[in-house]
Short mmCIF file of C-alpha atoms in Angstrom, two decimals:
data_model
loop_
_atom_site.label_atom_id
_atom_site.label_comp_id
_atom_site.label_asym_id
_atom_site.label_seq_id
_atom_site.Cartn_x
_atom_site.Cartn_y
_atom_site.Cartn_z
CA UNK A 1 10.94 -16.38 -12.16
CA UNK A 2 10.11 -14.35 -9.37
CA UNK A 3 9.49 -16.99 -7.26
CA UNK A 4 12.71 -18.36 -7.93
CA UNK A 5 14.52 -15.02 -7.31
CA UNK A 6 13.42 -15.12 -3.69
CA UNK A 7 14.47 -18.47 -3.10
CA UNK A 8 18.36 -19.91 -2.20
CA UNK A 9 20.09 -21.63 -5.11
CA UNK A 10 17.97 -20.55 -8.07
CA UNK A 11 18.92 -18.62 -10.52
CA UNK A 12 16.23 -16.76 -12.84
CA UNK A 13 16.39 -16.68 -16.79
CA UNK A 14 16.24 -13.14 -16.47
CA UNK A 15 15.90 -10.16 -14.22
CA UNK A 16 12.82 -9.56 -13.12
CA UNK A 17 11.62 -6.01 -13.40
CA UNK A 18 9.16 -4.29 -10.73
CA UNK A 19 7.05 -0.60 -11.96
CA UNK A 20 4.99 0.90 -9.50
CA UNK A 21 2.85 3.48 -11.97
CA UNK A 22 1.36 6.04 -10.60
CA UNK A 23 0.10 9.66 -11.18
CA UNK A 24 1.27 11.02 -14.40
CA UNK A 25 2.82 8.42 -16.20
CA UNK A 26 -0.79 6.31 -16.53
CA UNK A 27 -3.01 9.40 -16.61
CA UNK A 28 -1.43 10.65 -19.51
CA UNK A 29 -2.86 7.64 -21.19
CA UNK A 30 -6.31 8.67 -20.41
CA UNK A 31 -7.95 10.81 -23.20
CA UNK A 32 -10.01 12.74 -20.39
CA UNK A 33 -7.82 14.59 -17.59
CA UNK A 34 -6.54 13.20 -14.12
CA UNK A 35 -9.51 14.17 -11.95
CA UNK A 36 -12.11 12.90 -14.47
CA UNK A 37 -10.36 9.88 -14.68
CA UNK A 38 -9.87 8.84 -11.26
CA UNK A 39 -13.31 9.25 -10.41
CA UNK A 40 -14.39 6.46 -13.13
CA UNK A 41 -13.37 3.34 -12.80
CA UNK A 42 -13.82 2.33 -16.61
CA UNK A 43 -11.48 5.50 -17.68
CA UNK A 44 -8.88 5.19 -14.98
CA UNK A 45 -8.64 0.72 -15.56
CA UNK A 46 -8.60 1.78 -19.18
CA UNK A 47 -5.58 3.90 -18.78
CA UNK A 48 -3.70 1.55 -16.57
CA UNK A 49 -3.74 -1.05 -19.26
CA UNK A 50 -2.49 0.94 -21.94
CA UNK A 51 0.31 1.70 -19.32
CA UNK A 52 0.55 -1.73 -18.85
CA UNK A 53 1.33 -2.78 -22.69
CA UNK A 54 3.53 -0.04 -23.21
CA UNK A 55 6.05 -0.45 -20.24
CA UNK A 56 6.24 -4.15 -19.85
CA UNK A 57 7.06 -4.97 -16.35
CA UNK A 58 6.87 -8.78 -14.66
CA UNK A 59 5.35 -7.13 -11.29
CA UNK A 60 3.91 -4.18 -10.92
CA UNK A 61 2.39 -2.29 -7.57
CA UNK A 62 -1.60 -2.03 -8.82
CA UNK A 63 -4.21 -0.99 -11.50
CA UNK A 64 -4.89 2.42 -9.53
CA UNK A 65 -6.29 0.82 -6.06
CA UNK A 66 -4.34 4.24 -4.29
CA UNK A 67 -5.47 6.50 -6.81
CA UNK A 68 -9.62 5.58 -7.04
CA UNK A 69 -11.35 8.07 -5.92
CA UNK A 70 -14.96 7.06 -6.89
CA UNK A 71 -15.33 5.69 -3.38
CA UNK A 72 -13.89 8.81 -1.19
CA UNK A 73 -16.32 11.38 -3.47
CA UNK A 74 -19.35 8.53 -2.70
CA UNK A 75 -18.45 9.15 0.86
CA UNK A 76 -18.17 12.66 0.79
CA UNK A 77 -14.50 13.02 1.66
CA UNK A 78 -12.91 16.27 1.58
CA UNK A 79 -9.40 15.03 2.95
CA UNK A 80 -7.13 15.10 -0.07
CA UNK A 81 -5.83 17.74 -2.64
CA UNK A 82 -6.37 16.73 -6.92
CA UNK A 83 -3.70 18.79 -9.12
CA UNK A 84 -5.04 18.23 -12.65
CA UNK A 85 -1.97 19.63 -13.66
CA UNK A 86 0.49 17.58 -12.32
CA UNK A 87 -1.48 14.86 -12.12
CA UNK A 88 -1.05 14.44 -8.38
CA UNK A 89 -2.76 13.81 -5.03
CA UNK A 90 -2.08 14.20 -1.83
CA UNK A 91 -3.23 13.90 1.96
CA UNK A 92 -4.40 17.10 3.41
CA UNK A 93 -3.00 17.46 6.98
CA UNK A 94 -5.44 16.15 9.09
CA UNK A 95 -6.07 15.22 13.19
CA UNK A 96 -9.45 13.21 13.86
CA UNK A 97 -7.48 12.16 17.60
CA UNK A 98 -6.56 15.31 19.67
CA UNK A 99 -7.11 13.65 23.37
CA UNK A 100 -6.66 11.22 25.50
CA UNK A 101 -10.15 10.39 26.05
CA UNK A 102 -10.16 9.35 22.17
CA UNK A 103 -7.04 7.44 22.08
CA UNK A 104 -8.85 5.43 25.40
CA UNK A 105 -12.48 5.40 23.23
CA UNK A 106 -10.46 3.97 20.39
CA UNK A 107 -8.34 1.44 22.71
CA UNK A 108 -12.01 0.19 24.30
CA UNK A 109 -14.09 0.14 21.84
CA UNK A 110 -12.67 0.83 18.12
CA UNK A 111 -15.92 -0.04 16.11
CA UNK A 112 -17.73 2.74 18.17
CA UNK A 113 -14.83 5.59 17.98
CA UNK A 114 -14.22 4.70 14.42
CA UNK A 115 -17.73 5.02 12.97
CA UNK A 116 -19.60 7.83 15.79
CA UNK A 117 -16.26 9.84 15.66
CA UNK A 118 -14.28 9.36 12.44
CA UNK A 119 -15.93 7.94 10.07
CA UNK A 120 -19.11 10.28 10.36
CA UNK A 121 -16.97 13.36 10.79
CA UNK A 122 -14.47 12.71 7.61
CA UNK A 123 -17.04 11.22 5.29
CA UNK A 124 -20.04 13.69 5.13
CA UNK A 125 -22.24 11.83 3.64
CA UNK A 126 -22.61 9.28 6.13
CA UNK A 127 -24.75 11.88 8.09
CA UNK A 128 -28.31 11.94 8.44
CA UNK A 129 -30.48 10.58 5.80
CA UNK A 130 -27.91 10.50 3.10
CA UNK A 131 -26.59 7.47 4.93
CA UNK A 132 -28.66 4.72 3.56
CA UNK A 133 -27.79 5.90 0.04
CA UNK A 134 -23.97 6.24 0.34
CA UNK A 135 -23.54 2.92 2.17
CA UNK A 136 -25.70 1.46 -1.33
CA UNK A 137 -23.93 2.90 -3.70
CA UNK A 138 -20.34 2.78 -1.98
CA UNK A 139 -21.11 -1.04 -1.99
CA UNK A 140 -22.07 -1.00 -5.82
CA UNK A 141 -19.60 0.57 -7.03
CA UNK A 142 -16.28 -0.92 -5.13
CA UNK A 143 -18.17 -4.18 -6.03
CA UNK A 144 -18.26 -2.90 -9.62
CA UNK A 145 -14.79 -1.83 -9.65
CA UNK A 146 -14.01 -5.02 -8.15
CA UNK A 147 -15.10 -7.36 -10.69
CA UNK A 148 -14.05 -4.92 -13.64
CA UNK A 149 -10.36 -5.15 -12.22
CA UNK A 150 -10.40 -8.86 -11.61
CA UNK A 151 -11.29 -9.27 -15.27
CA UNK A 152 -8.21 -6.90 -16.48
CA UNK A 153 -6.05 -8.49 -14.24
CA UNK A 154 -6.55 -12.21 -15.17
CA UNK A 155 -6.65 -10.94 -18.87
CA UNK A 156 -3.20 -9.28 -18.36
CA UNK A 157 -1.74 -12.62 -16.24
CA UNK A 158 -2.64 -14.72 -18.59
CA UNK A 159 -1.54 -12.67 -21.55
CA UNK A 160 1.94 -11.16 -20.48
CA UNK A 161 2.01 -12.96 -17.30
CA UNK A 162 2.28 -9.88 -15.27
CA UNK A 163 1.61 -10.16 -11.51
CA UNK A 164 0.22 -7.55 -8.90
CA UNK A 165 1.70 -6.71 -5.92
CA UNK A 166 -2.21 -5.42 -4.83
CA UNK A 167 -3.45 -8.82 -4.85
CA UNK A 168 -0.83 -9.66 -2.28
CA UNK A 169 -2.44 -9.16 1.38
CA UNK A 170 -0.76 -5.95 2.83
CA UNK A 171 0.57 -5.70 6.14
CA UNK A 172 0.85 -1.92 7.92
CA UNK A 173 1.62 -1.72 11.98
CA UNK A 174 -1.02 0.11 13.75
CA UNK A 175 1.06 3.00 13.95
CA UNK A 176 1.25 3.27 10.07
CA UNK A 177 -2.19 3.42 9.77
CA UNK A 178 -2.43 5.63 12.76
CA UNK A 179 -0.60 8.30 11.72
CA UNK A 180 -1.70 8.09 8.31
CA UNK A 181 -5.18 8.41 8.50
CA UNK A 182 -6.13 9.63 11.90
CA UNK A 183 -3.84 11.29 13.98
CA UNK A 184 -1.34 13.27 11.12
CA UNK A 185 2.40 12.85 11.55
CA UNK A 186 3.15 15.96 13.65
CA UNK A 187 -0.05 14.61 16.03
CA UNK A 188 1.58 11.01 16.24
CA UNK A 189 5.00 12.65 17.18
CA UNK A 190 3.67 14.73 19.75
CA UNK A 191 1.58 11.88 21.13
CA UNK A 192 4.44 9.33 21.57
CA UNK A 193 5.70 11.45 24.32
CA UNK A 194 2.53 13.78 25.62
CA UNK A 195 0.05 10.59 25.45
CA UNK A 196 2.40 7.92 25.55
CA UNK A 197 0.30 5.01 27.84
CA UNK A 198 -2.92 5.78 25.75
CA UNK A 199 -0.90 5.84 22.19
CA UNK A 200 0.37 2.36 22.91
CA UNK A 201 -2.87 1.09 24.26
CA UNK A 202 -4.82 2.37 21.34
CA UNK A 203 -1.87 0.54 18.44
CA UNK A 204 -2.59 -2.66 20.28
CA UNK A 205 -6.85 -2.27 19.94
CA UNK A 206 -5.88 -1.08 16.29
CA UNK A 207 -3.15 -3.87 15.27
CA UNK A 208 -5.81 -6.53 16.85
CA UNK A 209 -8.66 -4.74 14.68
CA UNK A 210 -7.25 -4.28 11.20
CA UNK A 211 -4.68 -7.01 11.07
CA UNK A 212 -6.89 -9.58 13.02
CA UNK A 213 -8.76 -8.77 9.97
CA UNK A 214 -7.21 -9.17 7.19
CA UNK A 215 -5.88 -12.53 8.28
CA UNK A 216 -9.38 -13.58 8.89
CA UNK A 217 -10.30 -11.97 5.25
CA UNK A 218 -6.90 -13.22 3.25
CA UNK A 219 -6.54 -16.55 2.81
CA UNK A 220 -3.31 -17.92 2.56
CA UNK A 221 -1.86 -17.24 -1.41
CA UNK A 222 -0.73 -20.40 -3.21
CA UNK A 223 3.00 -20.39 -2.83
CA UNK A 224 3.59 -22.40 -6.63
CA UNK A 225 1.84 -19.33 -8.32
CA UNK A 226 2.00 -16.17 -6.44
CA UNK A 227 5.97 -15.15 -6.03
CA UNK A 228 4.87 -13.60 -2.27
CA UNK A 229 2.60 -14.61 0.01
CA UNK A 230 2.09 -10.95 1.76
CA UNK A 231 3.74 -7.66 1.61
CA UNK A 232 4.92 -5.63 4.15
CA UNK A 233 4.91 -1.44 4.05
CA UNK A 234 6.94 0.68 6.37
CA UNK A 235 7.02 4.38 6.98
CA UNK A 236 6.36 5.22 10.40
CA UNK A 237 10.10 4.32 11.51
CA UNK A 238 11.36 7.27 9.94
CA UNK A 239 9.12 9.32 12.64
CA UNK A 240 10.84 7.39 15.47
CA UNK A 241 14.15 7.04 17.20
CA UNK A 242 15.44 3.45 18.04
CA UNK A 243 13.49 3.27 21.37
CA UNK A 244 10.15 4.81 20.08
CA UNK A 245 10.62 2.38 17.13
CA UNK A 246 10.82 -0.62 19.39
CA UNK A 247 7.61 0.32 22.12
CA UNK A 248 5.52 1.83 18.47
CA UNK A 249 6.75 0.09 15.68
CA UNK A 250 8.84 -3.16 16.37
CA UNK A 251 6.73 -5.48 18.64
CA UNK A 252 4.03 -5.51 16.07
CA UNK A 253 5.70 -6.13 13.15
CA UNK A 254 7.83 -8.90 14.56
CA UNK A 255 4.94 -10.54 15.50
CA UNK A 256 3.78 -10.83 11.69
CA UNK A 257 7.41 -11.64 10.12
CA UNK A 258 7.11 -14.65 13.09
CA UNK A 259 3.83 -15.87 11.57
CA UNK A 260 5.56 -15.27 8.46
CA UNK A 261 8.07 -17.79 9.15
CA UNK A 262 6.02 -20.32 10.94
CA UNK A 263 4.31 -20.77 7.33
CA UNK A 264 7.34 -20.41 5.15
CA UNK A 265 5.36 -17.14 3.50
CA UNK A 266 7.76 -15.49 0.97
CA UNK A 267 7.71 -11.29 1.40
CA UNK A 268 7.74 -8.22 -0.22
CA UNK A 269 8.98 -5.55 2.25
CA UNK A 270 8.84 -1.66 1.14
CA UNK A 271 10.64 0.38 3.39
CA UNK A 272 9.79 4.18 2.56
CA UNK A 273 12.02 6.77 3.71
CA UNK A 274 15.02 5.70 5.08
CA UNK A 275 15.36 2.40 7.32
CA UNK A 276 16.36 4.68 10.13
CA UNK A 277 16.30 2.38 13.61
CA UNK A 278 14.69 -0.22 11.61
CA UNK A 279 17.88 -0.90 10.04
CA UNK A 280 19.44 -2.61 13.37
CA UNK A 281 16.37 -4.87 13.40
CA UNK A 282 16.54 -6.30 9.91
CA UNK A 283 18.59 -9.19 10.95
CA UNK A 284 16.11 -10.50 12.77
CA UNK A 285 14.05 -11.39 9.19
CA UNK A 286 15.18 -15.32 8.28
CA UNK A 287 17.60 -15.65 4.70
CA UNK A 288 15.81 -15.98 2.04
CA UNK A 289 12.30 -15.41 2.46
CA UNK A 290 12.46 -11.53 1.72
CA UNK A 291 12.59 -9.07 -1.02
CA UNK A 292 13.84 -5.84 0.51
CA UNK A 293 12.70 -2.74 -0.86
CA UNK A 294 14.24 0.50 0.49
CA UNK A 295 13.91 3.98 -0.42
CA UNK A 296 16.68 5.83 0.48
CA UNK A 297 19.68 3.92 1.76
CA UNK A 298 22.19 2.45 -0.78
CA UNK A 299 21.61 -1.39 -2.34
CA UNK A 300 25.65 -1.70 -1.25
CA UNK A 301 25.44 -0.15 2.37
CA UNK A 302 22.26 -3.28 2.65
CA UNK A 303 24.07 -5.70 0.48
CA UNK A 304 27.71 -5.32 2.76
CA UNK A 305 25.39 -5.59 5.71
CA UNK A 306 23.33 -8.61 5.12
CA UNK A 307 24.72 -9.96 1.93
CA UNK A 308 22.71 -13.07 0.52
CA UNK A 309 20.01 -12.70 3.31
CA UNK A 310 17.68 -10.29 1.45
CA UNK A 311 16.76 -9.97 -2.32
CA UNK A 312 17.24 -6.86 -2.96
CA UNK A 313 14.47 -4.68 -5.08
CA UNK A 314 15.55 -0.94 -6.65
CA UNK A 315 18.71 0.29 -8.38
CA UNK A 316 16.96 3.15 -10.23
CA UNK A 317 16.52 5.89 -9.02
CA UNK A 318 13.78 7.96 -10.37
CA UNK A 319 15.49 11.05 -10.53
CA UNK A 320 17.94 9.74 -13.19
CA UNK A 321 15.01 8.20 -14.90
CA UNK A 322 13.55 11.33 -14.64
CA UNK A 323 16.17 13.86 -15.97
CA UNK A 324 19.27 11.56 -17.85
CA UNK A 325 19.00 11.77 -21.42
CA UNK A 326 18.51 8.30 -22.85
CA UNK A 327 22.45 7.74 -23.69
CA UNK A 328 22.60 8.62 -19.41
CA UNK A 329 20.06 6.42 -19.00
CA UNK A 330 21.10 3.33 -20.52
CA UNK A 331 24.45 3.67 -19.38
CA UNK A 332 23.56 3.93 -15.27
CA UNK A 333 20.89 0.94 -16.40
CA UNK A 334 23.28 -1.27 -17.75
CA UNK A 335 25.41 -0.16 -14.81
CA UNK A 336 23.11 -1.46 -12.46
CA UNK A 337 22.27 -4.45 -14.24
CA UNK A 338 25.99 -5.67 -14.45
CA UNK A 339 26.39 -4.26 -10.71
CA UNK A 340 23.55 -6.38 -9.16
CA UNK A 341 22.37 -8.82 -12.00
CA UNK A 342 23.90 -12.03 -12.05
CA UNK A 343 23.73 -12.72 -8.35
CA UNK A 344 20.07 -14.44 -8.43
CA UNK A 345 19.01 -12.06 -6.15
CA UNK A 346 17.63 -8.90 -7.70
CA UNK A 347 14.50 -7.26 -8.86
CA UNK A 348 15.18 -3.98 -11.03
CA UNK A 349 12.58 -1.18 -9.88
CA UNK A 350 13.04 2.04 -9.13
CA UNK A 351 13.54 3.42 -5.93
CA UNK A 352 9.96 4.88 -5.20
CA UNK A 353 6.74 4.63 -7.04
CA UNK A 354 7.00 7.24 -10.54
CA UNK A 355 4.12 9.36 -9.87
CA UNK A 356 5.37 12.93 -10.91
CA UNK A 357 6.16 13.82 -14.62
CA UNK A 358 9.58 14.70 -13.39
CA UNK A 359 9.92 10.97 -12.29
CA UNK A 360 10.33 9.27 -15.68
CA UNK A 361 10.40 10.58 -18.84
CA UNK A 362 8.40 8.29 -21.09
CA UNK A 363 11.42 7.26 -23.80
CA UNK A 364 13.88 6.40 -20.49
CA UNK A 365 11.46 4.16 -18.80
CA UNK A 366 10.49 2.40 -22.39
CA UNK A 367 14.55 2.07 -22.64
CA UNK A 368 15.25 0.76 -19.29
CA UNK A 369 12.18 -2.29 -19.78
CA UNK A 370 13.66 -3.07 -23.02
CA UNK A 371 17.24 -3.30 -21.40
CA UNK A 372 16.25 -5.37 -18.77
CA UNK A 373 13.87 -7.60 -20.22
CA UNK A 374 16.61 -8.60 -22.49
CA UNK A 375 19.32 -8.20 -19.78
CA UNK A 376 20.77 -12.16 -19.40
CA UNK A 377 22.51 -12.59 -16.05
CA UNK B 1 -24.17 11.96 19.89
CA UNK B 2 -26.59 13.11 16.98
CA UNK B 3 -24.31 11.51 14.49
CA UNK B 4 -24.16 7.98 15.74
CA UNK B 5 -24.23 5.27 13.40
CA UNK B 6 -22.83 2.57 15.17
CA UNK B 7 -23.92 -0.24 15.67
CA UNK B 8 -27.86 0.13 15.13
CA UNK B 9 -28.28 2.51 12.45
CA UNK B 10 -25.12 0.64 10.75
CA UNK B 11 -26.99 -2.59 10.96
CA UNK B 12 -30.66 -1.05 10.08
CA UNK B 13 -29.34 0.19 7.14
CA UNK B 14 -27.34 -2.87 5.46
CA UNK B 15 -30.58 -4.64 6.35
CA UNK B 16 -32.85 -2.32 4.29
CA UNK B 17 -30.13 -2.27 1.22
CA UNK B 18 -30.69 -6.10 1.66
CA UNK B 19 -28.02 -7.54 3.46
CA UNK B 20 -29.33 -10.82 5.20
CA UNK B 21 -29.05 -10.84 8.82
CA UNK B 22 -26.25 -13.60 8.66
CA UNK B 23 -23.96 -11.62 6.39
CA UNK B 24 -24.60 -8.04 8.57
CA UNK B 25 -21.90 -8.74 11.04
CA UNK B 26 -19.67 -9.44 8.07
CA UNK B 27 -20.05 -6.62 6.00
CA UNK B 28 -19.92 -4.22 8.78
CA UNK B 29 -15.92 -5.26 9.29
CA UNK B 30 -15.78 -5.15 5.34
CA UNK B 31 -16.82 -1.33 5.79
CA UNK B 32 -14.58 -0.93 8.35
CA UNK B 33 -11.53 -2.01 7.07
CA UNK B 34 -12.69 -0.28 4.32
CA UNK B 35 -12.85 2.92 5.32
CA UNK B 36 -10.02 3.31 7.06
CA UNK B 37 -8.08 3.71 3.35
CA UNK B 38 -10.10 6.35 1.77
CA UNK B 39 -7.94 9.47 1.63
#
């Protein structure tokens, strides 16, 4: 059904739904609290299923692959913030690249500036004689996690049918990962002007690295099971103008929607934030081989633009799931499901991942699977 | 630089965790790609 709701000319027996649970709405499941659960993989896999069977979704983002932490407290990472309270995390503000000598290091010779000058400096216990320890029990216990998830997963596809978007391989530019996990976004928007030449030598090192890769690592998905063959995940453009967008952002990720084409690969593409510049560019992605995503902008501004090109994925915003009272709720559901349901070419989600308790209340987002899942276009 | 780990420490150590010479290379880029993810 999904498969067939990113292809021309076929029309699904329902609409598919999408849930990407995070934060709050599992934890709550978990009989311990947030922090004690994310930092066992048992507890935290245990309270994804229950999430699982109660909110019954055909796709959903992961089983909690953002939120482990097991592996950053292994390495000694000090980078993020846990609220037991509201169940969050977050990214402190960081900067591991605040030269151009690094950004050249990086460009020349990434393995070296990523282990002797990240790596060692953001995960403590890599230093010294603590080394030999962390790298053996980081490797046990990802491995661990690994083959727990696998198990829950095929247990829950074969049961319910209910595919992962994590087992899809992910494409990020260079200068998403950049910005996200070295440089910080004020350092990466201060760098596309102050260190310009180095900036775009060091994306190219990076986008060869990481994404040479994880094509190396992913083999291709089988296209008669798995509804998408990779998935795309944009943020950066909102940091950019149109020009900074094409030099940073564009040349990369055309490059990968080409390969994308030249094996007929079917897409997910989440667009976080608004499309910004990126939204002049999205013509360039073939009809029907893409599931759009987007955060912000309107399904009807993207649907009068590019019409039957794109399926489109959204319609709920989580602040309505988050605050309507469930008469609101199924009204703007049923709203949406009239609106955009019996064109063949829409996946109900919301519009970003529910993470806080004041994105879903519990009742709505029970109400809005049931209406769906019974929703006939 | 005191902290270096890169590449002969790296390797010295997935050897004595018992990593076989022929899959060292590999699991290094596992690490690395790894890593790079970990908030």
């Amino acid at each position: 059904m999904l498969k067939q709701v990113v292809s021309y000319g076929e029309s699904p027996s329902k609409v598919p739904l999408y849930l990407n649970l995070q934060g709050w709405i599992v934890y709550r499941e978990s009989e311990c609290g947030y922090s004690e659960t994310v930092f066992d993989s048992e507890k935290m896999l245990n309270a994804y299923e229950k999430a699982i069977n109660k909110y019954e979704a055909d796709l959903y983002y992961d089983m909690g692959s953002y939120s482990a932490m097991f592996p950053s407290r292994c390495l000694g990472s000090n980078d993020f913030y846990l609220s037991d309270e509201k169940y969050s995390l977050n990214f402190k503000d960081i900067s591991y690249i605040t030269s151009k000598e690094q950004y050249l290091k990086l460009a020349e010779n990434p393995y070296d500036f990523l282990w002797n000058d990240f790596y060692v400096e953001k995960f403590k216990n890599l230093n010294g004689a603590s080394a030999e320890q962390t790298i053996a029990e980081y490797l046990k216990l990802t491995g661990e996690h690994y083959e727990r998830s696998q198990e829950l997963r095929n247990r829950l596809y074969t049961e319910k049918g209910a595919h992962f978007l994590s087992d899809m391989p992910v494409y990020q530019p260079a200068f998403d990962y950049l910005f996200q996990y070295l440089v910080g976004m004020k350092g990466i928007s201060l760098d596309m002007r102050r260190n310009k030449q180095e900036l775009l030598m060091a994306l190219e090192s990076f986008e060869n690295l990481f994404n040479g890769f994880m094509d190396k690592m992913s083999p291709p998905l089988d296209k008669e099971t798995m509804p998408f063959q990779s998935q795309l995940c944009l943020l950066g453009q909102t940091l950019t103008n149109r020009t900074q967008f094409e030099e940073f952002i564009w040349k990369h990720l055309k490059k990968k929607i080409d390969t994308y084409v030249e094996n007929d690969y079917k897409f997910y593409f989440m667009v976080e934030g608004a499309c910004g510049p990126l939204m002049d560019y999205l013509s360039y992605i073939p009809d029907g081989c893409c599931a759009l995503h987007v955060e912000t902008d309107s399904l009807d501004t993207l649907i009068e633009k590019f019409g039957d090109k794109f399926t489109y994925v959204g319609g709920m915003p989580v602040q309505v799931l988050g605050s309507a009272s469930l008469d609101e709720c199924r009204a703007y559901t049923n709203q949406v499901l009239e609106k955009y349901g019996h064109n063949g070419n829409f996946i109900f989600s919301t519009d970003k991942g529910i993470v806080f308790e004041s994105d879903a209340k519990p009742d709505n987002l029970k109400l809005v699977c049931d209406l769906v899942n019974n929703f006939k276009p | 630089m005191e902290n270096e780990i890169y590449p002969e420490k790296l390797a010295e150590i997935l050897r004595n965790i018992g990593v076989e010479d022929k899959d060292v290379e590999a699991t290094e880029d596992l690490l690395t790609f790894s890593f790079i993810a970990h908030l």
